[in-house]
PDB file of N, CA, C and O in Angstrom:
ATOM      1  N   MET A 576     125.923 -28.092  35.603  1.00 89.00           N
ATOM      2  CA  MET A 576     125.285 -29.114  36.943  1.00 89.00           C
ATOM      3  C   MET A 576     124.098 -29.548  36.243  1.00 89.00           C
ATOM      4  O   MET A 576     123.385 -28.559  35.972  1.00 89.00           O
ATOM      5  N   ILE A 577     124.125 -30.715  36.659  1.00 90.00           N
ATOM      6  CA  ILE A 577     122.530 -31.108  36.123  1.00 90.00           C
ATOM      7  C   ILE A 577     121.606 -31.571  37.396  1.00 90.00           C
ATOM      8  O   ILE A 577     122.249 -31.950  38.570  1.00 90.00           O
ATOM      9  N   GLU A 578     120.684 -31.814  36.785  1.00 90.00           N
ATOM     10  CA  GLU A 578     119.636 -32.645  37.997  1.00 90.00           C
ATOM     11  C   GLU A 578     118.889 -33.593  37.646  1.00 90.00           C
ATOM     12  O   GLU A 578     118.450 -33.723  36.699  1.00 90.00           O
ATOM     13  N   VAL A 579     119.082 -34.739  38.213  1.00 88.00           N
ATOM     14  CA  VAL A 579     118.765 -36.139  37.716  1.00 88.00           C
ATOM     15  C   VAL A 579     117.336 -36.921  38.542  1.00 88.00           C
ATOM     16  O   VAL A 579     117.543 -36.431  39.917  1.00 88.00           O
ATOM     17  N   VAL A 580     116.428 -37.101  38.154  1.00 87.00           N
ATOM     18  CA  VAL A 580     115.178 -37.460  38.954  1.00 87.00           C
ATOM     19  C   VAL A 580     114.988 -39.026  39.445  1.00 87.00           C
ATOM     20  O   VAL A 580     115.424 -39.644  38.263  1.00 87.00           O
ATOM     21  N   TYR A 581     115.146 -39.411  40.511  1.00 80.00           N
ATOM     22  CA  TYR A 581     114.564 -40.403  40.662  1.00 80.00           C
ATOM     23  C   TYR A 581     113.588 -40.836  41.212  1.00 80.00           C
ATOM     24  O   TYR A 581     112.700 -40.223  41.911  1.00 80.00           O
ATOM     25  N   ASN A 582     112.798 -42.402  41.113  1.00 75.00           N
ATOM     26  CA  ASN A 582     111.495 -42.396  41.545  1.00 75.00           C
ATOM     27  C   ASN A 582     111.954 -44.229  41.684  1.00 75.00           C
ATOM     28  O   ASN A 582     111.915 -44.651  40.668  1.00 75.00           O
ATOM     29  N   ASP A 583     111.883 -44.734  42.988  1.00 70.00           N
ATOM     30  CA  ASP A 583     111.858 -45.471  43.546  1.00 70.00           C
ATOM     31  C   ASP A 583     110.445 -46.940  43.527  1.00 70.00           C
ATOM     32  O   ASP A 583     110.869 -47.967  43.879  1.00 70.00           O
ATOM     33  N   ARG A 584     109.692 -46.369  43.136  1.00 73.00           N
ATOM     34  CA  ARG A 584     108.313 -46.949  42.831  1.00 73.00           C
ATOM     35  C   ARG A 584     107.743 -47.261  43.950  1.00 73.00           C
ATOM     36  O   ARG A 584     107.131 -48.463  44.017  1.00 73.00           O
ATOM     37  N   LEU A 585     108.168 -47.031  45.456  1.00 73.00           N
ATOM     38  CA  LEU A 585     107.493 -46.964  46.432  1.00 73.00           C
ATOM     39  C   LEU A 585     107.120 -45.513  47.188  1.00 73.00           C
ATOM     40  O   LEU A 585     106.543 -46.043  48.001  1.00 73.00           O
ATOM     41  N   GLY A 586     107.035 -44.379  46.359  1.00 73.00           N
ATOM     42  CA  GLY A 586     106.235 -43.344  46.761  1.00 73.00           C
ATOM     43  C   GLY A 586     107.546 -42.526  47.124  1.00 73.00           C
ATOM     44  O   GLY A 586     107.067 -41.710  47.802  1.00 73.00           O
ATOM     45  N   LYS A 587     108.501 -42.844  46.766  1.00 73.00           N
ATOM     46  CA  LYS A 587     109.668 -42.200  47.187  1.00 73.00           C
ATOM     47  C   LYS A 587     110.130 -41.424  45.819  1.00 73.00           C
ATOM     48  O   LYS A 587     111.174 -41.861  45.050  1.00 73.00           O
ATOM     49  N   LYS A 588     110.418 -40.034  45.796  1.00 77.00           N
ATOM     50  CA  LYS A 588     111.288 -39.335  45.012  1.00 77.00           C
ATOM     51  C   LYS A 588     112.106 -38.728  44.984  1.00 77.00           C
ATOM     52  O   LYS A 588     112.130 -37.975  46.013  1.00 77.00           O
ATOM     53  N   ALA A 589     113.237 -38.330  44.702  1.00 78.00           N
ATOM     54  CA  ALA A 589     114.272 -38.319  45.059  1.00 78.00           C
ATOM     55  C   ALA A 589     115.048 -36.826  43.196  1.00 78.00           C
ATOM     56  O   ALA A 589     115.212 -37.632  42.337  1.00 78.00           O
ATOM     57  N   HIS A 590     115.178 -35.558  43.940  1.00 86.00           N
ATOM     58  CA  HIS A 590     116.132 -34.797  42.720  1.00 86.00           C
ATOM     59  C   HIS A 590     117.243 -34.404  43.468  1.00 86.00           C
ATOM     60  O   HIS A 590     117.605 -33.718  44.592  1.00 86.00           O
ATOM     61  N   VAL A 591     118.316 -35.097  42.307  1.00 88.00           N
ATOM     62  CA  VAL A 591     119.847 -34.594  42.877  1.00 88.00           C
ATOM     63  C   VAL A 591     120.313 -33.967  42.052  1.00 88.00           C
ATOM     64  O   VAL A 591     120.470 -34.305  41.045  1.00 88.00           O
ATOM     65  N   LYS A 592     121.298 -33.094  42.457  1.00 91.00           N
ATOM     66  CA  LYS A 592     122.188 -32.136  41.587  1.00 91.00           C
ATOM     67  C   LYS A 592     123.105 -32.734  41.444  1.00 91.00           C
ATOM     68  O   LYS A 592     124.261 -33.016  42.551  1.00 91.00           O
ATOM     69  N   CYS A 593     123.968 -32.837  40.533  1.00 89.00           N
ATOM     70  CA  CYS A 593     125.169 -33.361  40.126  1.00 89.00           C
ATOM     71  C   CYS A 593     125.912 -32.681  39.325  1.00 89.00           C
ATOM     72  O   CYS A 593     125.296 -32.140  38.262  1.00 89.00           O
ATOM     73  N   ASN A 594     127.592 -33.380  38.971  1.00 90.00           N
ATOM     74  CA  ASN A 594     127.830 -32.848  37.818  1.00 90.00           C
ATOM     75  C   ASN A 594     127.747 -33.945  36.749  1.00 90.00           C
ATOM     76  O   ASN A 594     127.963 -34.861  36.815  1.00 90.00           O
ATOM     77  N   THR A 595     128.540 -33.484  35.541  1.00 90.00           N
ATOM     78  CA  THR A 595     128.471 -34.697  34.523  1.00 90.00           C
ATOM     79  C   THR A 595     129.797 -35.802  34.360  1.00 90.00           C
ATOM     80  O   THR A 595     129.661 -36.735  34.141  1.00 90.00           O
ATOM     81  N   ASP A 596     130.694 -34.830  35.065  1.00 92.00           N
ATOM     82  CA  ASP A 596     131.867 -35.554  35.281  1.00 92.00           C
ATOM     83  C   ASP A 596     132.002 -36.316  36.337  1.00 92.00           C
ATOM     84  O   ASP A 596     132.633 -37.063  36.953  1.00 92.00           O
ATOM     85  N   ASP A 597     131.022 -36.463  37.776  1.00 91.00           N
ATOM     86  CA  ASP A 597     130.992 -37.487  38.652  1.00 91.00           C
ATOM     87  C   ASP A 597     130.814 -38.837  38.516  1.00 91.00           C
ATOM     88  O   ASP A 597     129.663 -39.356  37.396  1.00 91.00           O
ATOM     89  N   PRO A 598     131.338 -39.596  38.722  1.00 93.00           N
ATOM     90  CA  PRO A 598     130.716 -41.060  38.834  1.00 93.00           C
ATOM     91  C   PRO A 598     129.408 -41.565  39.645  1.00 93.00           C
ATOM     92  O   PRO A 598     129.149 -40.811  40.160  1.00 93.00           O
ATOM     93  N   THR A 599     129.193 -42.631  38.474  1.00 89.00           N
ATOM     94  CA  THR A 599     127.801 -42.969  39.338  1.00 89.00           C
ATOM     95  C   THR A 599     127.873 -43.580  40.587  1.00 89.00           C
ATOM     96  O   THR A 599     126.394 -43.485  41.585  1.00 89.00           O
ATOM     97  N   GLY A 600     128.651 -43.795  41.206  1.00 88.00           N
ATOM     98  CA  GLY A 600     129.077 -44.721  43.142  1.00 88.00           C
ATOM     99  C   GLY A 600     128.768 -43.407  43.429  1.00 88.00           C
ATOM    100  O   GLY A 600     128.315 -42.870  44.697  1.00 88.00           O
ATOM    101  N   ASP A 601     129.297 -41.921  43.005  1.00 88.00           N
ATOM    102  CA  ASP A 601     128.896 -40.383  44.176  1.00 88.00           C
ATOM    103  C   ASP A 601     127.491 -40.280  43.677  1.00 88.00           C
ATOM    104  O   ASP A 601     127.012 -39.696  45.000  1.00 88.00           O
ATOM    105  N   LEU A 602     126.837 -40.629  42.607  1.00 86.00           N
ATOM    106  CA  LEU A 602     125.753 -39.684  42.562  1.00 86.00           C
ATOM    107  C   LEU A 602     124.887 -41.232  43.579  1.00 86.00           C
ATOM    108  O   LEU A 602     123.844 -40.663  43.929  1.00 86.00           O
ATOM    109  N   LYS A 603     124.711 -42.278  43.879  1.00 85.00           N
ATOM    110  CA  LYS A 603     124.511 -43.115  44.801  1.00 85.00           C
ATOM    111  C   LYS A 603     124.627 -42.393  46.486  1.00 85.00           C
ATOM    112  O   LYS A 603     123.663 -42.657  47.024  1.00 85.00           O
ATOM    113  N   LYS A 604     125.608 -42.041  46.285  1.00 86.00           N
ATOM    114  CA  LYS A 604     126.081 -41.297  47.856  1.00 86.00           C
ATOM    115  C   LYS A 604     125.196 -40.336  47.921  1.00 86.00           C
ATOM    116  O   LYS A 604     124.599 -39.910  48.948  1.00 86.00           O
ATOM    117  N   LEU A 605     124.821 -39.414  47.119  1.00 84.00           N
ATOM    118  CA  LEU A 605     124.127 -38.427  47.128  1.00 84.00           C
ATOM    119  C   LEU A 605     122.311 -39.095  47.417  1.00 84.00           C
ATOM    120  O   LEU A 605     121.644 -38.045  47.891  1.00 84.00           O
ATOM    121  N   THR A 606     122.011 -39.674  46.754  1.00 82.00           N
ATOM    122  CA  THR A 606     120.625 -40.311  46.647  1.00 82.00           C
ATOM    123  C   THR A 606     120.320 -40.594  47.795  1.00 82.00           C
ATOM    124  O   THR A 606     119.409 -40.790  47.969  1.00 82.00           O
ATOM    125  N   ILE A 607     121.452 -41.759  48.673  1.00 81.00           N
ATOM    126  CA  ILE A 607     120.832 -42.338  49.850  1.00 81.00           C
ATOM    127  C   ILE A 607     120.271 -41.169  50.844  1.00 81.00           C
ATOM    128  O   ILE A 607     119.491 -41.629  51.574  1.00 81.00           O
ATOM    129  N   VAL A 608     120.411 -39.887  50.910  1.00 78.00           N
ATOM    130  CA  VAL A 608     119.886 -38.897  52.037  1.00 78.00           C
ATOM    131  C   VAL A 608     118.617 -38.849  51.432  1.00 78.00           C
ATOM    132  O   VAL A 608     118.014 -38.715  52.678  1.00 78.00           O
ATOM    133  N   ARG A 609     118.195 -39.008  50.381  1.00 75.00           N
ATOM    134  CA  ARG A 609     116.508 -38.810  50.466  1.00 75.00           C
ATOM    135  C   ARG A 609     115.803 -40.140  50.382  1.00 75.00           C
ATOM    136  O   ARG A 609     114.620 -40.274  50.598  1.00 75.00           O
ATOM    137  N   ILE A 610     116.540 -41.364  49.877  1.00 74.00           N
ATOM    138  CA  ILE A 610     116.087 -42.570  49.733  1.00 74.00           C
ATOM    139  C   ILE A 610     115.664 -43.296  51.535  1.00 74.00           C
ATOM    140  O   ILE A 610     115.059 -44.108  51.385  1.00 74.00           O
ATOM    141  N   GLU A 611     117.108 -43.226  51.813  1.00 76.00           N
ATOM    142  CA  GLU A 611     117.329 -43.710  53.221  1.00 76.00           C
ATOM    143  C   GLU A 611     117.274 -45.191  53.024  1.00 76.00           C
ATOM    144  O   GLU A 611     116.802 -46.098  53.468  1.00 76.00           O
ATOM    145  N   THR A 612     118.296 -45.352  52.323  1.00 78.00           N
ATOM    146  CA  THR A 612     119.150 -47.185  52.224  1.00 78.00           C
ATOM    147  C   THR A 612     120.811 -46.788  51.975  1.00 78.00           C
ATOM    148  O   THR A 612     121.138 -45.519  51.486  1.00 78.00           O
ATOM    149  N   HIS A 613     121.380 -48.171  52.233  1.00 81.00           N
ATOM    150  CA  HIS A 613     122.690 -47.880  52.230  1.00 81.00           C
ATOM    151  C   HIS A 613     123.021 -48.016  50.608  1.00 81.00           C
ATOM    152  O   HIS A 613     122.482 -48.804  49.298  1.00 81.00           O
ATOM    153  N   TRP A 614     124.127 -47.006  50.164  1.00 79.00           N
ATOM    154  CA  TRP A 614     124.450 -46.859  48.702  1.00 79.00           C
ATOM    155  C   TRP A 614     124.663 -48.218  48.020  1.00 79.00           C
ATOM    156  O   TRP A 614     125.104 -48.273  46.829  1.00 79.00           O
ATOM    157  N   ASP A 615     125.173 -49.296  48.872  1.00 82.00           N
ATOM    158  CA  ASP A 615     125.849 -50.466  47.748  1.00 82.00           C
ATOM    159  C   ASP A 615     124.743 -51.082  47.833  1.00 82.00           C
ATOM    160  O   ASP A 615     124.906 -52.664  46.598  1.00 82.00           O
ATOM    161  N   LYS A 616     123.086 -51.479  47.963  1.00 85.00           N
ATOM    162  CA  LYS A 616     122.315 -51.728  47.712  1.00 85.00           C
ATOM    163  C   LYS A 616     121.490 -51.407  46.517  1.00 85.00           C
ATOM    164  O   LYS A 616     120.634 -51.665  45.927  1.00 85.00           O
ATOM    165  N   ILE A 617     122.069 -50.412  46.434  1.00 84.00           N
ATOM    166  CA  ILE A 617     121.072 -49.304  45.302  1.00 84.00           C
ATOM    167  C   ILE A 617     121.701 -49.411  43.955  1.00 84.00           C
ATOM    168  O   ILE A 617     122.709 -50.070  43.631  1.00 84.00           O
ATOM    169  N   ILE A 618     120.771 -50.154  42.832  1.00 87.00           N
ATOM    170  CA  ILE A 618     121.237 -50.439  41.525  1.00 87.00           C
ATOM    171  C   ILE A 618     120.545 -49.251  40.409  1.00 87.00           C
ATOM    172  O   ILE A 618     119.151 -49.272  40.513  1.00 87.00           O
ATOM    173  N   LEU A 619     121.300 -48.702  39.476  1.00 86.00           N
ATOM    174  CA  LEU A 619     120.758 -47.839  38.509  1.00 86.00           C
ATOM    175  C   LEU A 619     120.938 -48.711  37.202  1.00 86.00           C
ATOM    176  O   LEU A 619     121.498 -49.255  37.068  1.00 86.00           O
ATOM    177  N   LYS A 620     120.055 -48.237  36.717  1.00 86.00           N
ATOM    178  CA  LYS A 620     119.441 -49.341  35.362  1.00 86.00           C
ATOM    179  C   LYS A 620     118.657 -48.180  34.462  1.00 86.00           C
ATOM    180  O   LYS A 620     118.264 -46.925  34.875  1.00 86.00           O
ATOM    181  N   GLN A 621     118.964 -48.284  32.811  1.00 85.00           N
ATOM    182  CA  GLN A 621     118.396 -47.299  32.095  1.00 85.00           C
ATOM    183  C   GLN A 621     117.853 -48.283  30.964  1.00 85.00           C
ATOM    184  O   GLN A 621     119.531 -49.263  30.366  1.00 85.00           O
ATOM    185  N   TRP A 622     116.947 -49.255  30.624  1.00 85.00           N
ATOM    186  CA  TRP A 622     116.702 -50.087  29.912  1.00 85.00           C
ATOM    187  C   TRP A 622     117.457 -51.429  30.128  1.00 85.00           C
ATOM    188  O   TRP A 622     117.256 -51.886  31.666  1.00 85.00           O
ATOM    189  N   TYR A 623     118.207 -51.679  29.589  1.00 86.00           N
ATOM    190  CA  TYR A 623     118.653 -53.021  29.757  1.00 86.00           C
ATOM    191  C   TYR A 623     120.344 -52.981  30.315  1.00 86.00           C
ATOM    192  O   TYR A 623     121.024 -53.538  30.785  1.00 86.00           O
ATOM    193  N   ARG A 624     120.695 -51.673  30.776  1.00 88.00           N
ATOM    194  CA  ARG A 624     122.157 -51.521  30.842  1.00 88.00           C
ATOM    195  C   ARG A 624     122.266 -51.153  32.092  1.00 88.00           C
ATOM    196  O   ARG A 624     121.996 -50.239  32.536  1.00 88.00           O
ATOM    197  N   THR A 625     122.882 -51.356  32.936  1.00 91.00           N
ATOM    198  CA  THR A 625     122.985 -51.202  34.562  1.00 91.00           C
ATOM    199  C   THR A 625     124.355 -50.605  34.648  1.00 91.00           C
ATOM    200  O   THR A 625     125.451 -50.953  34.089  1.00 91.00           O
ATOM    201  N   PHE A 626     124.254 -49.418  35.555  1.00 90.00           N
ATOM    202  CA  PHE A 626     125.178 -48.390  35.229  1.00 90.00           C
ATOM    203  C   PHE A 626     126.391 -48.773  36.608  1.00 90.00           C
ATOM    204  O   PHE A 626     125.851 -49.543  37.607  1.00 90.00           O
ATOM    205  N   LYS A 627     127.592 -48.869  36.116  1.00 92.00           N
ATOM    206  CA  LYS A 627     128.815 -49.322  37.008  1.00 92.00           C
ATOM    207  C   LYS A 627     128.793 -48.094  37.810  1.00 92.00           C
ATOM    208  O   LYS A 627     129.015 -47.091  37.005  1.00 92.00           O
ATOM    209  N   ASP A 628     129.529 -48.273  38.834  1.00 90.00           N
ATOM    210  CA  ASP A 628     129.997 -47.252  40.241  1.00 90.00           C
ATOM    211  C   ASP A 628     131.102 -46.265  39.550  1.00 90.00           C
ATOM    212  O   ASP A 628     130.983 -45.243  40.005  1.00 90.00           O
ATOM    213  N   HIS A 629     131.907 -47.012  38.571  1.00 92.00           N
ATOM    214  CA  HIS A 629     133.287 -45.977  38.359  1.00 92.00           C
ATOM    215  C   HIS A 629     132.737 -45.149  37.155  1.00 92.00           C
ATOM    216  O   HIS A 629     134.041 -44.475  36.966  1.00 92.00           O
ATOM    217  N   VAL A 630     131.925 -45.562  36.482  1.00 93.00           N
ATOM    218  CA  VAL A 630     132.120 -44.615  35.111  1.00 93.00           C
ATOM    219  C   VAL A 630     130.963 -43.241  35.425  1.00 93.00           C
ATOM    220  O   VAL A 630     130.147 -43.644  36.108  1.00 93.00           O
ATOM    221  N   SER A 631     131.539 -42.399  34.524  1.00 92.00           N
ATOM    222  CA  SER A 631     131.177 -40.966  34.418  1.00 92.00           C
ATOM    223  C   SER A 631     129.498 -41.040  34.086  1.00 92.00           C
ATOM    224  O   SER A 631     129.066 -41.567  33.184  1.00 92.00           O
ATOM    225  N   LEU A 632     128.695 -40.268  34.445  1.00 90.00           N
ATOM    226  CA  LEU A 632     127.554 -39.933  33.852  1.00 90.00           C
ATOM    227  C   LEU A 632     127.521 -39.356  32.726  1.00 90.00           C
ATOM    228  O   LEU A 632     126.797 -39.477  32.180  1.00 90.00           O
ATOM    229  N   GLY A 633     128.533 -38.557  32.391  1.00 89.00           N
ATOM    230  CA  GLY A 633     128.993 -38.017  31.171  1.00 89.00           C
ATOM    231  C   GLY A 633     129.109 -39.290  30.058  1.00 89.00           C
ATOM    232  O   GLY A 633     128.574 -39.150  28.711  1.00 89.00           O
ATOM    233  N   ASP A 634     129.454 -40.480  30.424  1.00 92.00           N
ATOM    234  CA  ASP A 634     129.491 -41.606  29.442  1.00 92.00           C
ATOM    235  C   ASP A 634     128.769 -42.214  29.197  1.00 92.00           C
ATOM    236  O   ASP A 634     128.304 -42.903  28.170  1.00 92.00           O
ATOM    237  N   TYR A 635     127.351 -42.015  30.430  1.00 89.00           N
ATOM    238  CA  TYR A 635     126.705 -42.885  30.220  1.00 89.00           C
ATOM    239  C   TYR A 635     125.241 -42.211  29.167  1.00 89.00           C
ATOM    240  O   TYR A 635     124.135 -42.249  29.490  1.00 89.00           O
ATOM    241  N   GLU A 636     125.943 -40.753  29.136  1.00 88.00           N
ATOM    242  CA  GLU A 636     124.825 -39.817  28.437  1.00 88.00           C
ATOM    243  C   GLU A 636     123.727 -39.180  29.095  1.00 88.00           C
ATOM    244  O   GLU A 636     122.803 -39.423  28.569  1.00 88.00           O
ATOM    245  N   ILE A 637     123.710 -39.258  30.501  1.00 88.00           N
ATOM    246  CA  ILE A 637     122.720 -39.233  31.404  1.00 88.00           C
ATOM    247  C   ILE A 637     122.668 -37.179  31.643  1.00 88.00           C
ATOM    248  O   ILE A 637     123.830 -36.572  31.693  1.00 88.00           O
ATOM    249  N   HIS A 638     121.538 -36.673  30.851  1.00 86.00           N
ATOM    250  CA  HIS A 638     121.650 -35.137  31.004  1.00 86.00           C
ATOM    251  C   HIS A 638     120.580 -34.616  31.833  1.00 86.00           C
ATOM    252  O   HIS A 638     120.091 -35.474  32.495  1.00 86.00           O
ATOM    253  N   ASN A 639     120.569 -33.362  31.721  1.00 90.00           N
ATOM    254  CA  ASN A 639     119.459 -32.671  33.096  1.00 90.00           C
ATOM    255  C   ASN A 639     118.002 -33.004  32.699  1.00 90.00           C
ATOM    256  O   ASN A 639     117.548 -33.620  31.621  1.00 90.00           O
ATOM    257  N   GLY A 640     117.463 -33.747  33.987  1.00 85.00           N
ATOM    258  CA  GLY A 640     116.032 -34.257  33.919  1.00 85.00           C
ATOM    259  C   GLY A 640     115.757 -35.498  33.489  1.00 85.00           C
ATOM    260  O   GLY A 640     114.603 -35.849  33.743  1.00 85.00           O
ATOM    261  N   MET A 641     116.907 -36.265  33.483  1.00 86.00           N
ATOM    262  CA  MET A 641     116.510 -38.060  32.970  1.00 86.00           C
ATOM    263  C   MET A 641     116.047 -38.639  34.495  1.00 86.00           C
ATOM    264  O   MET A 641     116.464 -38.144  35.186  1.00 86.00           O
ATOM    265  N   ASN A 642     115.678 -39.608  34.102  1.00 86.00           N
ATOM    266  CA  ASN A 642     114.931 -40.382  35.188  1.00 86.00           C
ATOM    267  C   ASN A 642     115.250 -42.032  34.782  1.00 86.00           C
ATOM    268  O   ASN A 642     114.615 -42.579  34.350  1.00 86.00           O
ATOM    269  N   PRO A 643     116.868 -42.207  35.483  1.00 84.00           N
ATOM    270  CA  PRO A 643     117.331 -43.577  35.186  1.00 84.00           C
ATOM    271  C   PRO A 643     116.316 -44.523  36.342  1.00 84.00           C
ATOM    272  O   PRO A 643     116.060 -43.755  37.205  1.00 84.00           O
ATOM    273  N   GLU A 644     116.292 -45.864  35.977  1.00 82.00           N
ATOM    274  CA  GLU A 644     115.386 -46.953  36.982  1.00 82.00           C
ATOM    275  C   GLU A 644     116.405 -46.945  38.377  1.00 82.00           C
ATOM    276  O   GLU A 644     117.584 -47.365  38.345  1.00 82.00           O
ATOM    277  N   LEU A 645     115.948 -46.866  39.406  1.00 82.00           N
ATOM    278  CA  LEU A 645     116.256 -47.313  40.922  1.00 82.00           C
ATOM    279  C   LEU A 645     115.703 -48.186  41.275  1.00 82.00           C
ATOM    280  O   LEU A 645     114.446 -48.255  41.221  1.00 82.00           O
ATOM    281  N   PHE A 646     116.652 -49.689  41.496  1.00 81.00           N
ATOM    282  CA  PHE A 646     116.221 -50.695  42.234  1.00 81.00           C
ATOM    283  C   PHE A 646     116.920 -50.936  43.274  1.00 81.00           C
ATOM    284  O   PHE A 646     117.892 -50.384  43.574  1.00 81.00           O
ATOM    285  N   CYS A 647     116.759 -51.053  44.483  1.00 78.00           N
ATOM    286  CA  CYS A 647     116.840 -51.679  45.679  1.00 78.00           C
ATOM    287  C   CYS A 647     117.086 -53.113  46.051  1.00 78.00           C
ATOM    288  O   CYS A 647     116.275 -54.048  45.784  1.00 78.00           O
ATOM    289  N   GLN A 648     118.154 -53.553  46.409  1.00 77.00           N
ATOM    290  CA  GLN A 648     117.991 -54.751  46.732  1.00 77.00           C
ATOM    291  C   GLN A 648     117.693 -55.284  48.411  1.00 77.00           C
ATOM    292  O   GLN A 648     118.012 -54.745  48.934  1.00 77.00           O
TER     293      GLN A 648
END
């Protein structure tokens, strides 16, 4: 089990616990509880790479305590 930290740059911070074999789409659905926006409007990025919903967190090498960038459309 890992913990991913999000900061939406609007004052909201979310700590989400998930597994490394979970897809990023499921991570978005866990994030909406704390960020209060629809999961389709969330974009997760790290540097120039945009995360796709069907790829697992382990494939993107997301580990415990990482801070991917969170954007809301």
